Amino acid sequence: MPVIVLVGAQWGDEGKGKATDLLGDRLDYVVKFNGGNNAGHTVVIKGEKYALHLLPSGILTPGVTPVIGNGVVVDLAVLFQEIDGLEARGIDTSRLRISANAHVIPSYNRSLDKVSERYLGARRIGTTGRGIGPTYADKMNRMGVRIQDLFDESILRQKVEAALSFKNQVLSKIYNRQAVKPEDVVKELLSYVDRLRPYVGDTALELSEALDAGKVVLCEAGQATLLDVDHGTYPFVTSSNATAGGACTGSGIPPTRIDRVVAVLKAFTSRVGEGPFPTELHDKFGDYLREVGHEYGTTTGRPRRIGWLDLVIGRYAQRINGVTDFALTKLDNYDGLDEIPVCVAYDVNGVRHDEMPINQTDFHHAIPIFETLPGWKQDISGCRTFEDLPKDAQHFVEFVEQRLGARVSIVGVGPGREAVIERHSVLGDA
Ligand code: GDP
Ligand code: IMO
Ligand code: MG
């Protein structure tokens, strides 16, 4: 029966993959409901590192059925690379299900993503270049190609020709690139059909039946609250709904079936790509946290921008997602600091803001108001209960909890699957 939605509270890379993996053996299904291979989740199991982009993190747990929901955009080359990579390491991927309604990222959208970023110059978004934006734009424009189209060659040809009759004009006349031949795109997409067929189905129906049978489903977001196309720092966002509402539209699970919403909140903040970032650090503390936290993009390898924890954003995430439980990750990365500033509000042109400013210009100009908490100067990576934590680390968690308005149920103290403190069961009374 229970459905748990798991989202990122900040700008991504909070440790969603690890949190999903932690819950893995209590789950029957893990559904990715938005985004595509712009995501990068690193999961460490028994010292072995797995980097997942398109496949839901649940794929690493035997017995979990991973689902790519209708809200996802699928790069088929990446899908099969990732499947082959995991199979080669002994992970069984045969249970994977893919929605027939998910959209495909055709190669021309990868090209358009890259050339349009170059064209924007200083106004670029800093996308991952994976074709995410153009593919969601096609979906909304009703000129997208869906997984199911691959099983009807004449429909596929019609759709690709229709899309390219427009896109080739853009590619050649605006961006001065070569036109793409529809036949080449169709041929590439058809080359995946036989491998794809066994995975594809009506996943919304399958999930509904699973829930009726009492199964436990976790819907795992890619990206995060402030990268959400509606609720994030637009236009410096991704092109999908990464917040809890997106779990319904992106999976076909209705809102009335959702029991709990877990938001993963990193103990500091990071951001990849362009856009406003009030608590961003340009000093030795930023460099320090980037190094101890290994804060380099899983997908693009870019150094992540780093800042102090921002509880205005945390509260916003709580409100927009209806968070019932927070997972506070990477607390161990503070082990070496004497004191830890935490942003509790903003000053915008002399006015205090306890909530996210309504307009983006104010957010750009927001100056953080900090409260400084004492550090603990001690290695906490071996702590497994809340009581094991030094008093100052306990105080940090309680401070955050009190300001967020939802309980902190999970505390991460290291990258490994075992390096975690579970204070409350997030599946609990669901
Ligand atoms: P995701 O995109 O939200 O799944 O996060 P990423 O995998 O991109 O980035 C999170 C990184 O932090 C990964 O390298 C994880 O292995 C690591 N990580 C997750 N939780 C913890 C934690 O509690 N402590 C430490 N030190 N690392 C963590
Ligand atoms: P996970 O799931 C961090 C950022 C990009 C860029 C913006 C738009 O690992 O948390 P896109 O390619 O999606 O059109 O890029 O969004 N971005 C992410 N940043 N973590 C991610 O995913 C991201 N996915 C996209 O850097 O600023
Ligand atoms: Mg990531």
PDB file of C-alpha atoms in Angstrom, residues 107-108 157 160-161 164-165 168 171 178-188:
ATOM      1  CA  SER A 107      20.134  12.696 -31.154  1.00  0.00           C
ATOM      2  CA  TYR A 108      19.024  16.008 -32.691  1.00  0.00           C
ATOM      3  CA  ARG A 157       8.993   7.875 -39.400  1.00  0.00           C
ATOM      4  CA  VAL A 160      10.668  12.135 -36.777  1.00  0.00           C
ATOM      5  CA  GLU A 161      10.029  13.725 -40.196  1.00  0.00           C
ATOM      6  CA  LEU A 164      12.890  17.528 -38.249  1.00  0.00           C
ATOM      7  CA  SER A 165      10.988  19.577 -40.825  1.00  0.00           C
ATOM      8  CA  ASN A 168      16.374  21.292 -39.396  1.00  0.00           C
ATOM      9  CA  LEU A 171      19.724  23.892 -36.877  1.00  0.00           C
ATOM     10  CA  GLN A 178      24.097  20.609 -40.897  1.00  0.00           C
ATOM     11  CA  ALA A 179      20.550  19.366 -41.302  1.00  0.00           C
ATOM     12  CA  VAL A 180      19.857  15.906 -39.852  1.00  0.00           C
ATOM     13  CA  LYS A 181      18.485  13.176 -42.130  1.00  0.00           C
ATOM     14  CA  PRO A 182      15.225  11.726 -40.747  1.00  0.00           C
ATOM     15  CA  GLU A 183      16.209   8.302 -42.047  1.00  0.00           C
ATOM     16  CA  ASP A 184      19.385   8.279 -39.925  1.00  0.00           C
ATOM     17  CA  VAL A 185      17.407   9.059 -36.770  1.00  0.00           C
ATOM     18  CA  VAL A 186      14.752   6.446 -37.531  1.00  0.00           C
ATOM     19  CA  LYS A 187      17.418   3.838 -38.246  1.00  0.00           C
ATOM     20  CA  GLU A 188      19.195   4.510 -34.972  1.00  0.00           C
TER      21      GLU A 188
END
